[in-house]
PDB file of C-alpha atoms in Angstrom:
ATOM      1  CA  UNK A   1       0.382 -17.608  15.669  1.00  0.00           C
ATOM      2  CA  UNK A   2       2.328 -21.351  16.041  1.00  0.00           C
ATOM      3  CA  UNK A   3       5.864 -20.434  14.691  1.00  0.00           C
ATOM      4  CA  UNK A   4       9.005 -22.937  14.060  1.00  0.00           C
ATOM      5  CA  UNK A   5      11.934 -21.286  15.775  1.00  0.00           C
ATOM      6  CA  UNK A   6      14.264 -24.392  16.135  1.00  0.00           C
ATOM      7  CA  UNK A   7      15.200 -24.675  11.843  1.00  0.00           C
ATOM      8  CA  UNK A   8      17.733 -21.840  12.091  1.00  0.00           C
ATOM      9  CA  UNK A   9      18.743 -22.111  15.909  1.00  0.00           C
ATOM     10  CA  UNK A  10      16.240 -20.177  17.640  1.00  0.00           C
ATOM     11  CA  UNK A  11      15.753 -17.508  14.922  1.00  0.00           C
ATOM     12  CA  UNK A  12      13.532 -16.580  12.518  1.00  0.00           C
ATOM     13  CA  UNK A  13      13.960 -14.116   9.284  1.00  0.00           C
ATOM     14  CA  UNK A  14      11.748 -11.560   9.365  1.00  0.00           C
ATOM     15  CA  UNK A  15      10.740  -9.533   6.142  1.00  0.00           C
ATOM     16  CA  UNK A  16       9.318  -6.366   6.380  1.00  0.00           C
ATOM     17  CA  UNK A  17       7.047  -4.787   3.451  1.00  0.00           C
ATOM     18  CA  UNK A  18       5.861  -1.645   3.937  1.00  0.00           C
ATOM     19  CA  UNK A  19       2.091  -2.043   4.450  1.00  0.00           C
ATOM     20  CA  UNK A  20       1.057   0.595   1.980  1.00  0.00           C
ATOM     21  CA  UNK A  21       3.814   0.689  -0.911  1.00  0.00           C
ATOM     22  CA  UNK A  22       3.944  -2.959  -0.496  1.00  0.00           C
ATOM     23  CA  UNK A  23       7.618  -2.029  -1.183  1.00  0.00           C
ATOM     24  CA  UNK A  24      10.109  -4.545   1.221  1.00  0.00           C
ATOM     25  CA  UNK A  25      12.190  -2.155   3.659  1.00  0.00           C
ATOM     26  CA  UNK A  26      14.447  -4.755   4.929  1.00  0.00           C
ATOM     27  CA  UNK A  27      14.853  -8.537   6.366  1.00  0.00           C
ATOM     28  CA  UNK A  28      16.021  -8.619  10.208  1.00  0.00           C
ATOM     29  CA  UNK A  29      16.006 -12.263  12.299  1.00  0.00           C
ATOM     30  CA  UNK A  30      13.997 -12.505  15.304  1.00  0.00           C
ATOM     31  CA  UNK A  31      13.594 -14.790  18.385  1.00  0.00           C
ATOM     32  CA  UNK A  32      10.544 -15.396  20.347  1.00  0.00           C
ATOM     33  CA  UNK A  33      11.385 -12.769  22.470  1.00  0.00           C
ATOM     34  CA  UNK A  34      12.342 -10.333  19.837  1.00  0.00           C
ATOM     35  CA  UNK A  35       8.674 -11.687  18.217  1.00  0.00           C
ATOM     36  CA  UNK A  36       6.780 -11.087  21.595  1.00  0.00           C
ATOM     37  CA  UNK A  37       7.916  -7.584  22.106  1.00  0.00           C
ATOM     38  CA  UNK A  38       7.041  -7.218  18.685  1.00  0.00           C
ATOM     39  CA  UNK A  39       3.564  -8.305  18.909  1.00  0.00           C
ATOM     40  CA  UNK A  40       3.358  -6.361  22.253  1.00  0.00           C
ATOM     41  CA  UNK A  41       4.920  -3.165  21.872  1.00  0.00           C
ATOM     42  CA  UNK A  42       3.544  -2.751  17.829  1.00  0.00           C
ATOM     43  CA  UNK A  43       7.350  -2.006  17.150  1.00  0.00           C
ATOM     44  CA  UNK A  44       8.961  -4.054  14.913  1.00  0.00           C
ATOM     45  CA  UNK A  45      11.954  -5.553  17.480  1.00  0.00           C
ATOM     46  CA  UNK A  46      14.843  -7.936  16.145  1.00  0.00           C
ATOM     47  CA  UNK A  47      17.401  -9.720  17.596  1.00  0.00           C
ATOM     48  CA  UNK A  48      20.840  -8.726  16.708  1.00  0.00           C
ATOM     49  CA  UNK A  49      23.037 -11.388  15.455  1.00  0.00           C
ATOM     50  CA  UNK A  50      26.566  -9.085  15.819  1.00  0.00           C
ATOM     51  CA  UNK A  51      25.486  -7.524  19.345  1.00  0.00           C
ATOM     52  CA  UNK A  52      23.782 -10.935  20.825  1.00  0.00           C
ATOM     53  CA  UNK A  53      20.501  -9.077  22.292  1.00  0.00           C
ATOM     54  CA  UNK A  54      17.169  -7.837  21.421  1.00  0.00           C
ATOM     55  CA  UNK A  55      17.020  -4.274  19.302  1.00  0.00           C
ATOM     56  CA  UNK A  56      13.968  -2.397  18.533  1.00  0.00           C
ATOM     57  CA  UNK A  57      14.162  -0.369  15.057  1.00  0.00           C
ATOM     58  CA  UNK A  58      14.786   3.369  15.897  1.00  0.00           C
ATOM     59  CA  UNK A  59      15.456   2.365  19.103  1.00  0.00           C
ATOM     60  CA  UNK A  60      18.339   5.574  18.424  1.00  0.00           C
ATOM     61  CA  UNK A  61      16.961   7.033  15.429  1.00  0.00           C
ATOM     62  CA  UNK A  62      13.424   6.857  16.010  1.00  0.00           C
ATOM     63  CA  UNK A  63      12.862   5.851  12.723  1.00  0.00           C
ATOM     64  CA  UNK A  64      10.158   3.139  14.115  1.00  0.00           C
ATOM     65  CA  UNK A  65       8.488   0.366  12.124  1.00  0.00           C
ATOM     66  CA  UNK A  66       5.210   0.508  13.532  1.00  0.00           C
ATOM     67  CA  UNK A  67       3.172  -2.866  12.860  1.00  0.00           C
ATOM     68  CA  UNK A  68       0.244  -2.910  10.795  1.00  0.00           C
ATOM     69  CA  UNK A  69       0.220  -7.208  10.260  1.00  0.00           C
ATOM     70  CA  UNK A  70       2.147  -9.980  10.866  1.00  0.00           C
ATOM     71  CA  UNK A  71       1.749 -13.325   8.397  1.00  0.00           C
ATOM     72  CA  UNK A  72       3.979 -16.643   8.237  1.00  0.00           C
ATOM     73  CA  UNK A  73       4.823 -18.495   5.506  1.00  0.00           C
ATOM     74  CA  UNK A  74       3.600 -22.076   4.550  1.00  0.00           C
ATOM     75  CA  UNK A  75       6.546 -23.714   6.924  1.00  0.00           C
ATOM     76  CA  UNK A  76       5.630 -21.647  10.158  1.00  0.00           C
ATOM     77  CA  UNK A  77       9.640 -20.716  10.092  1.00  0.00           C
ATOM     78  CA  UNK A  78       9.579 -17.559   8.059  1.00  0.00           C
ATOM     79  CA  UNK A  79       7.352 -14.411   9.005  1.00  0.00           C
ATOM     80  CA  UNK A  80       6.201 -11.533   7.044  1.00  0.00           C
ATOM     81  CA  UNK A  81       5.632  -8.215   8.954  1.00  0.00           C
ATOM     82  CA  UNK A  82       3.905  -5.247   7.346  1.00  0.00           C
ATOM     83  CA  UNK A  83       4.509  -2.335   9.120  1.00  0.00           C
ATOM     84  CA  UNK A  84       4.535   1.980   8.428  1.00  0.00           C
ATOM     85  CA  UNK A  85       7.882   3.283   8.654  1.00  0.00           C
ATOM     86  CA  UNK A  86       8.628   6.561  10.428  1.00  0.00           C
ATOM     87  CA  UNK A  87      11.424   7.665   8.347  1.00  0.00           C
ATOM     88  CA  UNK A  88      14.322   5.274   6.500  1.00  0.00           C
ATOM     89  CA  UNK A  89      14.617   2.213   7.170  1.00  0.00           C
ATOM     90  CA  UNK A  90      18.774   1.634   6.604  1.00  0.00           C
ATOM     91  CA  UNK A  91      21.107   2.846   8.939  1.00  0.00           C
ATOM     92  CA  UNK A  92      22.649   4.325   5.897  1.00  0.00           C
ATOM     93  CA  UNK A  93      19.857   6.941   5.657  1.00  0.00           C
ATOM     94  CA  UNK A  94      17.951   5.415   2.439  1.00  0.00           C
ATOM     95  CA  UNK A  95      14.548   4.558   2.422  1.00  0.00           C
ATOM     96  CA  UNK A  96      15.176   0.600   2.423  1.00  0.00           C
ATOM     97  CA  UNK A  97      18.193  -1.331   3.417  1.00  0.00           C
ATOM     98  CA  UNK A  98      18.204  -2.482  -0.604  1.00  0.00           C
ATOM     99  CA  UNK A  99      18.973   1.073  -2.038  1.00  0.00           C
ATOM    100  CA  UNK A 100      15.949   1.865  -3.595  1.00  0.00           C
ATOM    101  CA  UNK A 101      12.751   4.460  -2.774  1.00  0.00           C
ATOM    102  CA  UNK A 102       9.939   3.624  -1.000  1.00  0.00           C
ATOM    103  CA  UNK A 103       7.464   5.632  -3.017  1.00  0.00           C
ATOM    104  CA  UNK A 104       3.887   3.788  -3.317  1.00  0.00           C
ATOM    105  CA  UNK A 105       3.747   4.233  -7.313  1.00  0.00           C
ATOM    106  CA  UNK A 106       0.370   2.682  -9.139  1.00  0.00           C
ATOM    107  CA  UNK A 107      -0.368   1.463  -4.919  1.00  0.00           C
ATOM    108  CA  UNK A 108      -1.366   5.142  -4.553  1.00  0.00           C
ATOM    109  CA  UNK A 109      -4.840   5.171  -6.058  1.00  0.00           C
ATOM    110  CA  UNK A 110      -5.371   2.904  -3.382  1.00  0.00           C
ATOM    111  CA  UNK A 111      -4.156   4.643  -0.254  1.00  0.00           C
ATOM    112  CA  UNK A 112      -5.990   7.618  -2.072  1.00  0.00           C
ATOM    113  CA  UNK A 113      -9.259   5.600  -1.993  1.00  0.00           C
ATOM    114  CA  UNK A 114      -8.504   5.311   1.436  1.00  0.00           C
ATOM    115  CA  UNK A 115      -8.429   8.745   2.129  1.00  0.00           C
ATOM    116  CA  UNK A 116     -11.776   9.241   0.077  1.00  0.00           C
ATOM    117  CA  UNK A 117     -13.573   6.679   2.272  1.00  0.00           C
ATOM    118  CA  UNK A 118     -11.953   8.633   5.446  1.00  0.00           C
ATOM    119  CA  UNK A 119     -13.826  11.815   4.160  1.00  0.00           C
ATOM    120  CA  UNK A 120     -17.219   9.767   3.029  1.00  0.00           C
ATOM    121  CA  UNK A 121     -16.847   8.346   6.793  1.00  0.00           C
ATOM    122  CA  UNK A 122     -16.074  11.895   8.991  1.00  0.00           C
ATOM    123  CA  UNK A 123     -17.152  14.293   6.207  1.00  0.00           C
ATOM    124  CA  UNK A 124     -15.495  17.701   7.450  1.00  0.00           C
ATOM    125  CA  UNK A 125     -16.045  21.035   6.683  1.00  0.00           C
ATOM    126  CA  UNK A 126     -14.622  22.775   4.149  1.00  0.00           C
ATOM    127  CA  UNK A 127     -13.581  19.659   2.197  1.00  0.00           C
ATOM    128  CA  UNK A 128     -13.763  19.676  -1.475  1.00  0.00           C
ATOM    129  CA  UNK A 129     -14.272  15.815  -1.613  1.00  0.00           C
ATOM    130  CA  UNK A 130     -17.076  16.268   1.280  1.00  0.00           C
ATOM    131  CA  UNK A 131     -18.767  18.937  -1.271  1.00  0.00           C
ATOM    132  CA  UNK A 132     -18.591  16.040  -3.531  1.00  0.00           C
ATOM    133  CA  UNK A 133     -20.694  13.939  -1.502  1.00  0.00           C
ATOM    134  CA  UNK A 134     -22.921  16.114  -0.394  1.00  0.00           C
ATOM    135  CA  UNK A 135     -24.186  16.861  -3.461  1.00  0.00           C
ATOM    136  CA  UNK A 136     -24.954  13.503  -4.495  1.00  0.00           C
ATOM    137  CA  UNK A 137     -24.307  10.391  -7.157  1.00  0.00           C
ATOM    138  CA  UNK A 138     -25.742  12.692  -9.863  1.00  0.00           C
ATOM    139  CA  UNK A 139     -23.428  15.232  -9.498  1.00  0.00           C
ATOM    140  CA  UNK A 140     -20.476  13.631  -8.964  1.00  0.00           C
ATOM    141  CA  UNK A 141     -20.963  11.258 -12.509  1.00  0.00           C
ATOM    142  CA  UNK A 142     -21.465  14.577 -14.303  1.00  0.00           C
ATOM    143  CA  UNK A 143     -18.208  15.933 -12.999  1.00  0.00           C
ATOM    144  CA  UNK A 144     -16.466  12.853 -13.647  1.00  0.00           C
ATOM    145  CA  UNK A 145     -17.847  13.399 -17.905  1.00  0.00           C
ATOM    146  CA  UNK A 146     -16.969  17.004 -17.480  1.00  0.00           C
ATOM    147  CA  UNK A 147     -13.091  15.777 -16.283  1.00  0.00           C
ATOM    148  CA  UNK A 148     -13.275  12.823 -19.396  1.00  0.00           C
ATOM    149  CA  UNK A 149     -13.813  15.844 -21.295  1.00  0.00           C
ATOM    150  CA  UNK A 150     -11.255  17.891 -20.445  1.00  0.00           C
ATOM    151  CA  UNK A 151      -8.958  15.188 -20.760  1.00  0.00           C
ATOM    152  CA  UNK A 152      -9.896  14.625 -24.663  1.00  0.00           C
ATOM    153  CA  UNK A 153      -9.440  18.586 -25.174  1.00  0.00           C
ATOM    154  CA  UNK A 154      -5.940  17.925 -23.565  1.00  0.00           C
ATOM    155  CA  UNK A 155      -4.897  14.373 -25.391  1.00  0.00           C
ATOM    156  CA  UNK A 156      -6.052  15.933 -28.900  1.00  0.00           C
ATOM    157  CA  UNK A 157      -5.023  19.783 -28.736  1.00  0.00           C
ATOM    158  CA  UNK A 158      -3.495  20.502 -25.367  1.00  0.00           C
ATOM    159  CA  UNK A 159       0.249  20.103 -23.991  1.00  0.00           C
ATOM    160  CA  UNK A 160       1.650  16.757 -22.594  1.00  0.00           C
ATOM    161  CA  UNK A 161       1.609  18.145 -19.208  1.00  0.00           C
ATOM    162  CA  UNK A 162      -1.845  19.428 -18.930  1.00  0.00           C
ATOM    163  CA  UNK A 163      -3.341  15.976 -20.585  1.00  0.00           C
ATOM    164  CA  UNK A 164      -1.515  14.462 -17.110  1.00  0.00           C
ATOM    165  CA  UNK A 165      -3.081  17.221 -14.753  1.00  0.00           C
ATOM    166  CA  UNK A 166      -6.273  16.635 -16.361  1.00  0.00           C
ATOM    167  CA  UNK A 167      -6.595  12.994 -16.515  1.00  0.00           C
ATOM    168  CA  UNK A 168      -5.097  13.170 -12.443  1.00  0.00           C
ATOM    169  CA  UNK A 169      -8.179  15.045 -12.429  1.00  0.00           C
ATOM    170  CA  UNK A 170     -10.754  12.370 -13.885  1.00  0.00           C
ATOM    171  CA  UNK A 171      -9.024   9.326 -12.222  1.00  0.00           C
ATOM    172  CA  UNK A 172      -9.893  11.267  -8.553  1.00  0.00           C
ATOM    173  CA  UNK A 173     -13.279  12.030  -9.345  1.00  0.00           C
ATOM    174  CA  UNK A 174     -13.983   8.556 -10.505  1.00  0.00           C
ATOM    175  CA  UNK A 175     -12.402   7.235  -7.724  1.00  0.00           C
ATOM    176  CA  UNK A 176     -14.960   9.918  -5.779  1.00  0.00           C
ATOM    177  CA  UNK A 177     -17.883   8.006  -7.517  1.00  0.00           C
ATOM    178  CA  UNK A 178     -16.678   4.623  -7.128  1.00  0.00           C
ATOM    179  CA  UNK A 179     -16.353   5.422  -3.524  1.00  0.00           C
ATOM    180  CA  UNK A 180     -19.990   6.489  -3.456  1.00  0.00           C
ATOM    181  CA  UNK A 181     -21.443   3.949  -5.174  1.00  0.00           C
ATOM    182  CA  UNK A 182     -19.516   1.431  -2.521  1.00  0.00           C
ATOM    183  CA  UNK A 183     -16.812   0.187  -4.914  1.00  0.00           C
ATOM    184  CA  UNK A 184     -13.247   0.404  -5.055  1.00  0.00           C
ATOM    185  CA  UNK A 185     -10.343   1.297  -7.814  1.00  0.00           C
ATOM    186  CA  UNK A 186      -9.211  -2.136  -7.134  1.00  0.00           C
ATOM    187  CA  UNK A 187     -12.277  -3.359  -8.472  1.00  0.00           C
ATOM    188  CA  UNK A 188     -11.876  -2.244 -12.081  1.00  0.00           C
ATOM    189  CA  UNK A 189      -8.210  -3.505 -11.804  1.00  0.00           C
ATOM    190  CA  UNK A 190      -9.853  -6.903 -10.892  1.00  0.00           C
ATOM    191  CA  UNK A 191     -12.060  -6.799 -13.954  1.00  0.00           C
ATOM    192  CA  UNK A 192      -9.297  -5.878 -16.538  1.00  0.00           C
ATOM    193  CA  UNK A 193      -7.111  -8.838 -15.128  1.00  0.00           C
ATOM    194  CA  UNK A 194      -9.849 -11.089 -16.285  1.00  0.00           C
ATOM    195  CA  UNK A 195     -10.573  -9.274 -19.296  1.00  0.00           C
ATOM    196  CA  UNK A 196      -6.942  -9.080 -20.016  1.00  0.00           C
ATOM    197  CA  UNK A 197      -6.437 -12.956 -18.889  1.00  0.00           C
ATOM    198  CA  UNK A 198      -9.376 -13.938 -21.055  1.00  0.00           C
ATOM    199  CA  UNK A 199      -8.373 -11.918 -24.671  1.00  0.00           C
ATOM    200  CA  UNK A 200      -4.809 -13.545 -24.137  1.00  0.00           C
ATOM    201  CA  UNK A 201      -6.082 -17.065 -23.551  1.00  0.00           C
ATOM    202  CA  UNK A 202      -8.109 -16.372 -26.717  1.00  0.00           C
ATOM    203  CA  UNK A 203      -5.457 -15.583 -28.655  1.00  0.00           C
ATOM    204  CA  UNK A 204      -3.184 -18.180 -27.499  1.00  0.00           C
ATOM    205  CA  UNK A 205      -5.992 -20.508 -28.587  1.00  0.00           C
ATOM    206  CA  UNK A 206      -6.629 -19.266 -31.880  1.00  0.00           C
ATOM    207  CA  UNK A 207      -2.562 -19.290 -32.717  1.00  0.00           C
TER     208      UNK A 207
END
């Protein structure tokens, strides 16, 4: 990867993002040697401006940042490192250096589907997800229908807690069905996104 280390006296800002939750974990600086070590070892390594030496994140705490991918910006003078953290990133013990929690939020649906896809590939015995795939498309689709009915029942005559519980069951089984059909939950998000933008454009045009 071609990078321009000249603009900041041999250093590049490196934004570290959790590859799964998409949250920004920290910002550090790399010189060419730190960058090469990061690529070679798969562990994020910076150049410490205060200590004037290389330091691998987690070398004392054990909370390493394992590289998933590295991207550069359009000017080739900033890099984005997507990583998987072993633990809290900040030396103060917080998940990120910005004091925020590193929780996945809605991105967990994508993480969940990755897990379900792995189940589909490996088909381990004793797994409920495996049993669904073994039952076939029709059985999975029927299960989605059953969970949809239970969700409606809780919405009309149940409790808020049960509504969330049954809705989660519905979403899980829907993702299993999508996986069995070779589709992803992101396909639904994209369809809704385009539908939303179309309706917004129609509304703006008619106002």
